[in-house]
């Protein structure tokens, strides 16, 4: 008799505790659920099932659309320019649909922003490699010309965000220069630098620049005026040889010391 009463009392107690707990839970705000990284579109897309129902009618099946993270699928910036090339470094955030593009990507160049916005009259196209982070160089361009760039993939899925530019290619050099080592010995050498006018107009004033590859140091220069004698060297024209006709040349010489005589000197020329 006492045992039965104990069972009944325990059950009643548990029921009372459950009622109190439920009441407390109703008064306490529920913890917000964690937001998933990928969330379905609140308005799912409906498609028709290929298998008809027994009544012979098709049954619509909801297919959720993936909501992509708030990040641009592809980004790019110009990292190098020459007279005929533009190099663009790119980053592909997501490899493949639905949030990204398939590699390789295409880089299209346009000569006006209006054409770039309308995806019309592209003047050059180049493909990236299969790397998600890399560089692509577009060549065959016109010197001293502005360009805008855009991205698409090989299936012509077009990036709607990036319109890079304007970026101007460099003008053609007005002169060229070459260096020849005439004599060498254990601790130095003598060289001649030839400056050529590669333009169609008279060259009025020039300079030649180069960087030493080792511990070379200039001892003297003739036919030119030394402007800086560190690892980066600049020699400008002398008063009597600064004007060079189209296709014409002039020269200057130099004496340098070095613990190891270089095999050659790579020089550039400018106005």
PDB file of C-alpha atoms in Angstrom:
ATOM      1  CA  UNK A   1       0.000   0.000   0.000  1.00  0.00           C
ATOM      2  CA  UNK A   2       2.770   2.390   0.889  1.00  0.00           C
ATOM      3  CA  UNK A   3       4.726   1.366  -2.238  1.00  0.00           C
ATOM      4  CA  UNK A   4       1.759   2.121  -4.508  1.00  0.00           C
ATOM      5  CA  UNK A   5       1.260   5.530  -2.890  1.00  0.00           C
ATOM      6  CA  UNK A   6       4.930   6.306  -3.448  1.00  0.00           C
ATOM      7  CA  UNK A   7       4.652   5.551  -7.166  1.00  0.00           C
ATOM      8  CA  UNK A   8       1.577   7.727  -7.500  1.00  0.00           C
ATOM      9  CA  UNK A   9       3.234  10.563  -5.593  1.00  0.00           C
ATOM     10  CA  UNK A  10       6.349  10.404  -7.756  1.00  0.00           C
ATOM     11  CA  UNK A  11       4.352  10.532 -10.962  1.00  0.00           C
ATOM     12  CA  UNK A  12       2.376  13.514  -9.696  1.00  0.00           C
ATOM     13  CA  UNK A  13       5.569  15.288  -8.703  1.00  0.00           C
ATOM     14  CA  UNK A  14       7.122  14.737 -12.097  1.00  0.00           C
ATOM     15  CA  UNK A  15       4.015  16.037 -13.805  1.00  0.00           C
ATOM     16  CA  UNK A  16       4.119  19.191 -11.682  1.00  0.00           C
ATOM     17  CA  UNK A  17       7.798  19.751 -12.450  1.00  0.00           C
ATOM     18  CA  UNK A  18       7.105  19.329 -16.163  1.00  0.00           C
ATOM     19  CA  UNK A  19       4.356  21.953 -15.970  1.00  0.00           C
ATOM     20  CA  UNK A  20       6.652  24.429 -14.213  1.00  0.00           C
ATOM     21  CA  UNK A  21       9.467  23.812 -16.717  1.00  0.00           C
ATOM     22  CA  UNK A  22       7.154  24.292 -19.678  1.00  0.00           C
ATOM     23  CA  UNK A  23       5.846  27.531 -18.204  1.00  0.00           C
ATOM     24  CA  UNK A  24       9.390  28.835 -17.656  1.00  0.00           C
ATOM     25  CA  UNK A  25      10.395  27.924 -21.202  1.00  0.00           C
ATOM     26  CA  UNK A  26       7.386  29.769 -22.565  1.00  0.00           C
ATOM     27  CA  UNK A  27       8.442  32.923 -20.692  1.00  0.00           C
ATOM     28  CA  UNK A  28      12.129  32.733 -21.829  1.00  0.00           C
ATOM     29  CA  UNK A  29      13.124  33.877 -25.351  1.00  0.00           C
ATOM     30  CA  UNK A  30      14.407  31.101 -27.574  1.00  0.00           C
ATOM     31  CA  UNK A  31      18.083  31.241 -28.675  1.00  0.00           C
ATOM     32  CA  UNK A  32      18.391  32.344 -32.327  1.00  0.00           C
ATOM     33  CA  UNK A  33      19.363  29.515 -34.697  1.00  0.00           C
ATOM     34  CA  UNK A  34      22.838  29.607 -36.276  1.00  0.00           C
ATOM     35  CA  UNK A  35      22.745  30.881 -39.840  1.00  0.00           C
ATOM     36  CA  UNK A  36      24.133  28.341 -42.303  1.00  0.00           C
ATOM     37  CA  UNK A  37      26.923  29.319 -44.679  1.00  0.00           C
ATOM     38  CA  UNK A  38      24.838  28.292 -47.695  1.00  0.00           C
ATOM     39  CA  UNK A  39      21.129  29.219 -47.452  1.00  0.00           C
ATOM     40  CA  UNK A  40      18.321  28.290 -49.855  1.00  0.00           C
ATOM     41  CA  UNK A  41      16.443  30.976 -51.692  1.00  0.00           C
ATOM     42  CA  UNK A  42      13.222  31.750 -49.784  1.00  0.00           C
ATOM     43  CA  UNK A  43      11.330  31.448 -53.072  1.00  0.00           C
ATOM     44  CA  UNK A  44      12.354  28.046 -54.461  1.00  0.00           C
ATOM     45  CA  UNK A  45      12.355  27.366 -58.152  1.00  0.00           C
ATOM     46  CA  UNK A  46       9.757  24.792 -59.226  1.00  0.00           C
ATOM     47  CA  UNK A  47      10.516  22.168 -61.818  1.00  0.00           C
ATOM     48  CA  UNK A  48       8.349  19.444 -63.323  1.00  0.00           C
ATOM     49  CA  UNK A  49       9.068  15.917 -62.179  1.00  0.00           C
ATOM     50  CA  UNK A  50       9.855  13.553 -65.063  1.00  0.00           C
ATOM     51  CA  UNK A  51       7.740  10.820 -63.404  1.00  0.00           C
ATOM     52  CA  UNK A  52       3.977  11.456 -63.655  1.00  0.00           C
ATOM     53  CA  UNK A  53       1.721  10.754 -60.689  1.00  0.00           C
ATOM     54  CA  UNK A  54      -0.741   7.858 -60.831  1.00  0.00           C
ATOM     55  CA  UNK A  55      -3.435  10.282 -61.941  1.00  0.00           C
ATOM     56  CA  UNK A  56      -1.353  11.168 -64.990  1.00  0.00           C
ATOM     57  CA  UNK A  57      -0.479  14.722 -63.909  1.00  0.00           C
ATOM     58  CA  UNK A  58       3.029  16.008 -63.256  1.00  0.00           C
ATOM     59  CA  UNK A  59       4.037  16.803 -59.693  1.00  0.00           C
ATOM     60  CA  UNK A  60       6.025  20.036 -59.125  1.00  0.00           C
ATOM     61  CA  UNK A  61       9.152  19.500 -57.037  1.00  0.00           C
ATOM     62  CA  UNK A  62      10.832  22.440 -55.244  1.00  0.00           C
ATOM     63  CA  UNK A  63      14.527  22.926 -56.046  1.00  0.00           C
ATOM     64  CA  UNK A  64      16.253  25.391 -53.672  1.00  0.00           C
ATOM     65  CA  UNK A  65      18.629  27.962 -55.146  1.00  0.00           C
ATOM     66  CA  UNK A  66      21.985  28.337 -53.381  1.00  0.00           C
ATOM     67  CA  UNK A  67      22.671  31.798 -51.942  1.00  0.00           C
ATOM     68  CA  UNK A  68      26.359  32.582 -52.513  1.00  0.00           C
ATOM     69  CA  UNK A  69      28.549  34.439 -50.004  1.00  0.00           C
ATOM     70  CA  UNK A  70      28.866  38.220 -50.508  1.00  0.00           C
ATOM     71  CA  UNK A  71      32.195  38.150 -52.371  1.00  0.00           C
ATOM     72  CA  UNK A  72      33.171  38.939 -55.948  1.00  0.00           C
ATOM     73  CA  UNK A  73      33.774  35.697 -57.893  1.00  0.00           C
ATOM     74  CA  UNK A  74      36.827  37.177 -59.674  1.00  0.00           C
ATOM     75  CA  UNK A  75      39.048  40.207 -59.105  1.00  0.00           C
ATOM     76  CA  UNK A  76      41.890  41.629 -61.200  1.00  0.00           C
ATOM     77  CA  UNK A  77      44.372  44.473 -61.451  1.00  0.00           C
ATOM     78  CA  UNK A  78      47.010  45.603 -63.935  1.00  0.00           C
ATOM     79  CA  UNK A  79      50.513  44.764 -62.695  1.00  0.00           C
ATOM     80  CA  UNK A  80      52.696  45.499 -65.748  1.00  0.00           C
ATOM     81  CA  UNK A  81      52.496  47.524 -68.966  1.00  0.00           C
ATOM     82  CA  UNK A  82      54.750  47.795 -72.008  1.00  0.00           C
ATOM     83  CA  UNK A  83      54.243  49.414 -75.397  1.00  0.00           C
ATOM     84  CA  UNK A  84      52.431  46.326 -76.727  1.00  0.00           C
ATOM     85  CA  UNK A  85      51.376  44.279 -73.650  1.00  0.00           C
ATOM     86  CA  UNK A  86      49.242  44.545 -70.522  1.00  0.00           C
ATOM     87  CA  UNK A  87      49.670  42.030 -67.686  1.00  0.00           C
ATOM     88  CA  UNK A  88      46.726  41.457 -65.331  1.00  0.00           C
ATOM     89  CA  UNK A  89      46.930  39.622 -62.005  1.00  0.00           C
ATOM     90  CA  UNK A  90      43.656  37.877 -61.113  1.00  0.00           C
ATOM     91  CA  UNK A  91      42.096  35.973 -58.200  1.00  0.00           C
ATOM     92  CA  UNK A  92      39.238  33.509 -58.685  1.00  0.00           C
ATOM     93  CA  UNK A  93      37.421  33.261 -55.356  1.00  0.00           C
ATOM     94  CA  UNK A  94      35.165  30.291 -56.190  1.00  0.00           C
ATOM     95  CA  UNK A  95      36.110  27.588 -58.678  1.00  0.00           C
ATOM     96  CA  UNK A  96      33.037  26.725 -60.716  1.00  0.00           C
ATOM     97  CA  UNK A  97      29.306  27.502 -60.569  1.00  0.00           C
ATOM     98  CA  UNK A  98      27.040  28.389 -58.837  1.00  0.00           C
ATOM     99  CA  UNK A  99      29.206  31.027 -57.126  1.00  0.00           C
ATOM    100  CA  UNK A 100      32.199  31.194 -59.469  1.00  0.00           C
ATOM    101  CA  UNK A 101      33.403  30.428 -62.973  1.00  0.00           C
ATOM    102  CA  UNK A 102      35.099  27.528 -64.690  1.00  0.00           C
ATOM    103  CA  UNK A 103      38.797  27.846 -65.488  1.00  0.00           C
ATOM    104  CA  UNK A 104      40.376  28.979 -67.704  1.00  0.00           C
ATOM    105  CA  UNK A 105      39.034  32.528 -67.604  1.00  0.00           C
ATOM    106  CA  UNK A 106      39.074  34.914 -70.553  1.00  0.00           C
ATOM    107  CA  UNK A 107      40.319  38.500 -70.350  1.00  0.00           C
ATOM    108  CA  UNK A 108      38.822  40.823 -72.968  1.00  0.00           C
ATOM    109  CA  UNK A 109      40.207  44.273 -73.769  1.00  0.00           C
ATOM    110  CA  UNK A 110      38.247  47.237 -75.091  1.00  0.00           C
ATOM    111  CA  UNK A 111      39.397  50.680 -76.231  1.00  0.00           C
ATOM    112  CA  UNK A 112      36.498  52.587 -74.627  1.00  0.00           C
ATOM    113  CA  UNK A 113      34.542  52.256 -71.419  1.00  0.00           C
ATOM    114  CA  UNK A 114      31.287  52.351 -73.352  1.00  0.00           C
ATOM    115  CA  UNK A 115      32.338  49.287 -75.361  1.00  0.00           C
ATOM    116  CA  UNK A 116      33.439  47.556 -72.164  1.00  0.00           C
ATOM    117  CA  UNK A 117      30.108  48.250 -70.458  1.00  0.00           C
ATOM    118  CA  UNK A 118      28.207  46.914 -73.474  1.00  0.00           C
ATOM    119  CA  UNK A 119      30.569  43.967 -74.118  1.00  0.00           C
ATOM    120  CA  UNK A 120      31.056  45.058 -77.725  1.00  0.00           C
ATOM    121  CA  UNK A 121      33.995  45.585 -80.099  1.00  0.00           C
ATOM    122  CA  UNK A 122      36.626  43.791 -78.016  1.00  0.00           C
ATOM    123  CA  UNK A 123      40.073  44.294 -79.541  1.00  0.00           C
ATOM    124  CA  UNK A 124      42.034  41.529 -77.800  1.00  0.00           C
ATOM    125  CA  UNK A 125      41.316  38.339 -75.868  1.00  0.00           C
ATOM    126  CA  UNK A 126      43.636  36.154 -73.810  1.00  0.00           C
ATOM    127  CA  UNK A 127      43.115  33.084 -71.612  1.00  0.00           C
ATOM    128  CA  UNK A 128      44.395  32.444 -68.135  1.00  0.00           C
ATOM    129  CA  UNK A 129      45.940  29.198 -67.002  1.00  0.00           C
ATOM    130  CA  UNK A 130      44.195  26.737 -64.708  1.00  0.00           C
ATOM    131  CA  UNK A 131      45.443  28.490 -61.558  1.00  0.00           C
ATOM    132  CA  UNK A 132      42.924  30.280 -59.349  1.00  0.00           C
ATOM    133  CA  UNK A 133      45.578  32.899 -58.524  1.00  0.00           C
ATOM    134  CA  UNK A 134      47.804  33.963 -61.416  1.00  0.00           C
ATOM    135  CA  UNK A 135      48.678  36.376 -64.189  1.00  0.00           C
ATOM    136  CA  UNK A 136      47.707  36.697 -67.823  1.00  0.00           C
ATOM    137  CA  UNK A 137      49.476  38.869 -70.422  1.00  0.00           C
ATOM    138  CA  UNK A 138      47.561  40.288 -73.385  1.00  0.00           C
ATOM    139  CA  UNK A 139      49.908  41.153 -76.254  1.00  0.00           C
ATOM    140  CA  UNK A 140      49.747  42.608 -79.736  1.00  0.00           C
ATOM    141  CA  UNK A 141      48.414  45.939 -78.445  1.00  0.00           C
ATOM    142  CA  UNK A 142      48.806  49.429 -79.874  1.00  0.00           C
ATOM    143  CA  UNK A 143      51.392  51.669 -78.196  1.00  0.00           C
ATOM    144  CA  UNK A 144      50.223  54.737 -76.274  1.00  0.00           C
ATOM    145  CA  UNK A 145      46.578  53.569 -76.192  1.00  0.00           C
ATOM    146  CA  UNK A 146      44.036  53.314 -73.364  1.00  0.00           C
ATOM    147  CA  UNK A 147      42.386  49.953 -72.640  1.00  0.00           C
ATOM    148  CA  UNK A 148      39.658  48.595 -70.330  1.00  0.00           C
ATOM    149  CA  UNK A 149      39.428  44.921 -69.366  1.00  0.00           C
ATOM    150  CA  UNK A 150      36.649  42.512 -68.362  1.00  0.00           C
ATOM    151  CA  UNK A 151      36.391  38.828 -67.409  1.00  0.00           C
ATOM    152  CA  UNK A 152      34.308  35.935 -68.693  1.00  0.00           C
ATOM    153  CA  UNK A 153      34.787  32.182 -68.779  1.00  0.00           C
ATOM    154  CA  UNK A 154      35.125  30.039 -71.888  1.00  0.00           C
ATOM    155  CA  UNK A 155      31.355  29.388 -71.823  1.00  0.00           C
ATOM    156  CA  UNK A 156      30.856  33.177 -72.100  1.00  0.00           C
ATOM    157  CA  UNK A 157      29.482  33.531 -68.572  1.00  0.00           C
ATOM    158  CA  UNK A 158      30.302  37.207 -68.135  1.00  0.00           C
ATOM    159  CA  UNK A 159      31.435  38.818 -64.915  1.00  0.00           C
ATOM    160  CA  UNK A 160      29.013  41.708 -64.284  1.00  0.00           C
ATOM    161  CA  UNK A 161      31.156  43.615 -61.789  1.00  0.00           C
ATOM    162  CA  UNK A 162      34.752  44.276 -62.882  1.00  0.00           C
ATOM    163  CA  UNK A 163      35.509  46.909 -65.523  1.00  0.00           C
ATOM    164  CA  UNK A 164      39.220  47.524 -65.116  1.00  0.00           C
ATOM    165  CA  UNK A 165      40.923  50.591 -66.511  1.00  0.00           C
ATOM    166  CA  UNK A 166      41.746  52.763 -68.121  1.00  0.00           C
ATOM    167  CA  UNK A 167      45.288  51.492 -68.554  1.00  0.00           C
ATOM    168  CA  UNK A 168      47.531  53.109 -71.164  1.00  0.00           C
ATOM    169  CA  UNK A 169      50.235  51.206 -72.989  1.00  0.00           C
ATOM    170  CA  UNK A 170      53.602  52.894 -73.140  1.00  0.00           C
ATOM    171  CA  UNK A 171      54.638  54.878 -76.215  1.00  0.00           C
ATOM    172  CA  UNK A 172      57.209  53.398 -78.530  1.00  0.00           C
ATOM    173  CA  UNK A 173      60.743  54.244 -77.453  1.00  0.00           C
ATOM    174  CA  UNK A 174      62.226  57.155 -79.356  1.00  0.00           C
ATOM    175  CA  UNK A 175      65.698  55.656 -79.200  1.00  0.00           C
ATOM    176  CA  UNK A 176      67.527  52.405 -78.632  1.00  0.00           C
ATOM    177  CA  UNK A 177      70.934  51.674 -77.120  1.00  0.00           C
ATOM    178  CA  UNK A 178      73.425  48.805 -77.161  1.00  0.00           C
ATOM    179  CA  UNK A 179      76.659  48.304 -75.225  1.00  0.00           C
ATOM    180  CA  UNK A 180      79.783  46.497 -76.445  1.00  0.00           C
ATOM    181  CA  UNK A 181      82.725  45.577 -74.199  1.00  0.00           C
ATOM    182  CA  UNK A 182      85.803  46.479 -76.240  1.00  0.00           C
ATOM    183  CA  UNK A 183      88.535  45.281 -73.868  1.00  0.00           C
ATOM    184  CA  UNK A 184      88.697  43.501 -70.512  1.00  0.00           C
ATOM    185  CA  UNK A 185      91.304  42.584 -67.933  1.00  0.00           C
ATOM    186  CA  UNK A 186      91.302  41.149 -64.419  1.00  0.00           C
ATOM    187  CA  UNK A 187      90.015  44.230 -62.620  1.00  0.00           C
ATOM    188  CA  UNK A 188      88.139  46.246 -65.235  1.00  0.00           C
ATOM    189  CA  UNK A 189      86.985  46.839 -68.794  1.00  0.00           C
ATOM    190  CA  UNK A 190      86.274  49.449 -71.472  1.00  0.00           C
ATOM    191  CA  UNK A 191      82.934  49.601 -73.289  1.00  0.00           C
ATOM    192  CA  UNK A 192      81.235  51.619 -76.050  1.00  0.00           C
ATOM    193  CA  UNK A 193      77.519  52.462 -75.941  1.00  0.00           C
ATOM    194  CA  UNK A 194      75.743  53.240 -79.222  1.00  0.00           C
ATOM    195  CA  UNK A 195      72.570  55.368 -79.180  1.00  0.00           C
ATOM    196  CA  UNK A 196      70.233  55.119 -82.204  1.00  0.00           C
ATOM    197  CA  UNK A 197      67.237  57.320 -83.070  1.00  0.00           C
ATOM    198  CA  UNK A 198      64.428  54.809 -83.745  1.00  0.00           C
ATOM    199  CA  UNK A 199      61.708  57.433 -84.247  1.00  0.00           C
ATOM    200  CA  UNK A 200      60.572  59.381 -87.281  1.00  0.00           C
ATOM    201  CA  UNK A 201      61.551  62.773 -85.861  1.00  0.00           C
ATOM    202  CA  UNK A 202      64.832  64.306 -84.786  1.00  0.00           C
ATOM    203  CA  UNK A 203      65.976  63.235 -81.326  1.00  0.00           C
ATOM    204  CA  UNK A 204      66.856  66.283 -79.244  1.00  0.00           C
ATOM    205  CA  UNK A 205      68.435  65.033 -76.053  1.00  0.00           C
ATOM    206  CA  UNK A 206      68.771  61.451 -74.777  1.00  0.00           C
ATOM    207  CA  UNK A 207      69.799  59.421 -71.751  1.00  0.00           C
ATOM    208  CA  UNK A 208      70.961  55.818 -71.316  1.00  0.00           C
ATOM    209  CA  UNK A 209      70.350  53.791 -68.132  1.00  0.00           C
ATOM    210  CA  UNK A 210      71.429  50.425 -66.780  1.00  0.00           C
ATOM    211  CA  UNK A 211      71.985  48.518 -63.529  1.00  0.00           C
ATOM    212  CA  UNK A 212      75.278  46.847 -62.687  1.00  0.00           C
ATOM    213  CA  UNK A 213      75.020  43.113 -62.010  1.00  0.00           C
ATOM    214  CA  UNK A 214      77.884  43.040 -59.483  1.00  0.00           C
ATOM    215  CA  UNK A 215      80.390  45.415 -57.894  1.00  0.00           C
ATOM    216  CA  UNK A 216      81.194  47.318 -61.099  1.00  0.00           C
ATOM    217  CA  UNK A 217      81.979  51.011 -60.711  1.00  0.00           C
ATOM    218  CA  UNK A 218      82.465  53.684 -63.353  1.00  0.00           C
ATOM    219  CA  UNK A 219      85.914  55.298 -63.417  1.00  0.00           C
ATOM    220  CA  UNK A 220      85.326  57.692 -66.319  1.00  0.00           C
ATOM    221  CA  UNK A 221      82.912  58.487 -69.178  1.00  0.00           C
ATOM    222  CA  UNK A 222      83.576  60.278 -72.479  1.00  0.00           C
ATOM    223  CA  UNK A 223      81.028  61.399 -75.061  1.00  0.00           C
ATOM    224  CA  UNK A 224      78.386  61.651 -72.327  1.00  0.00           C
ATOM    225  CA  UNK A 225      77.637  63.194 -68.923  1.00  0.00           C
ATOM    226  CA  UNK A 226      77.445  60.873 -65.923  1.00  0.00           C
ATOM    227  CA  UNK A 227      74.320  61.385 -63.804  1.00  0.00           C
ATOM    228  CA  UNK A 228      74.579  58.954 -60.868  1.00  0.00           C
ATOM    229  CA  UNK A 229      77.302  56.371 -60.321  1.00  0.00           C
ATOM    230  CA  UNK A 230      75.752  53.830 -57.935  1.00  0.00           C
ATOM    231  CA  UNK A 231      74.384  50.430 -58.925  1.00  0.00           C
ATOM    232  CA  UNK A 232      71.855  52.290 -61.105  1.00  0.00           C
ATOM    233  CA  UNK A 233      73.680  54.344 -63.717  1.00  0.00           C
ATOM    234  CA  UNK A 234      72.406  57.144 -65.962  1.00  0.00           C
ATOM    235  CA  UNK A 235      74.488  58.793 -68.698  1.00  0.00           C
ATOM    236  CA  UNK A 236      73.074  61.787 -70.573  1.00  0.00           C
ATOM    237  CA  UNK A 237      74.175  63.244 -73.862  1.00  0.00           C
ATOM    238  CA  UNK A 238      77.092  65.647 -74.091  1.00  0.00           C
ATOM    239  CA  UNK A 239      76.351  69.174 -75.364  1.00  0.00           C
ATOM    240  CA  UNK A 240      77.616  68.305 -78.856  1.00  0.00           C
ATOM    241  CA  UNK A 241      75.871  64.942 -79.526  1.00  0.00           C
ATOM    242  CA  UNK A 242      72.372  65.369 -78.108  1.00  0.00           C
ATOM    243  CA  UNK A 243      70.693  65.863 -81.515  1.00  0.00           C
ATOM    244  CA  UNK A 244      70.371  62.671 -83.574  1.00  0.00           C
ATOM    245  CA  UNK A 245      68.549  62.478 -86.913  1.00  0.00           C
ATOM    246  CA  UNK A 246      65.988  59.699 -87.577  1.00  0.00           C
ATOM    247  CA  UNK A 247      67.923  56.481 -88.119  1.00  0.00           C
ATOM    248  CA  UNK A 248      71.166  58.157 -87.005  1.00  0.00           C
ATOM    249  CA  UNK A 249      73.507  57.110 -84.201  1.00  0.00           C
ATOM    250  CA  UNK A 250      75.958  58.533 -81.716  1.00  0.00           C
ATOM    251  CA  UNK A 251      78.220  56.911 -79.116  1.00  0.00           C
ATOM    252  CA  UNK A 252      79.858  57.365 -75.745  1.00  0.00           C
ATOM    253  CA  UNK A 253      82.533  55.356 -73.986  1.00  0.00           C
ATOM    254  CA  UNK A 254      83.198  54.264 -70.416  1.00  0.00           C
ATOM    255  CA  UNK A 255      85.920  52.800 -68.232  1.00  0.00           C
ATOM    256  CA  UNK A 256      84.810  50.645 -65.288  1.00  0.00           C
ATOM    257  CA  UNK A 257      86.446  48.615 -62.524  1.00  0.00           C
ATOM    258  CA  UNK A 258      85.117  45.244 -61.383  1.00  0.00           C
ATOM    259  CA  UNK A 259      86.246  42.177 -59.467  1.00  0.00           C
ATOM    260  CA  UNK A 260      84.519  40.113 -62.177  1.00  0.00           C
ATOM    261  CA  UNK A 261      84.065  41.559 -65.656  1.00  0.00           C
ATOM    262  CA  UNK A 262      80.449  41.047 -66.828  1.00  0.00           C
ATOM    263  CA  UNK A 263      79.659  39.226 -70.051  1.00  0.00           C
ATOM    264  CA  UNK A 264      77.628  42.220 -71.231  1.00  0.00           C
ATOM    265  CA  UNK A 265      75.617  45.276 -70.220  1.00  0.00           C
ATOM    266  CA  UNK A 266      71.892  45.618 -70.835  1.00  0.00           C
ATOM    267  CA  UNK A 267      71.021  49.279 -71.423  1.00  0.00           C
ATOM    268  CA  UNK A 268      67.861  51.255 -72.200  1.00  0.00           C
ATOM    269  CA  UNK A 269      67.469  54.591 -73.935  1.00  0.00           C
ATOM    270  CA  UNK A 270      64.969  57.407 -73.495  1.00  0.00           C
ATOM    271  CA  UNK A 271      64.454  61.061 -74.199  1.00  0.00           C
TER     272      UNK A 271
END
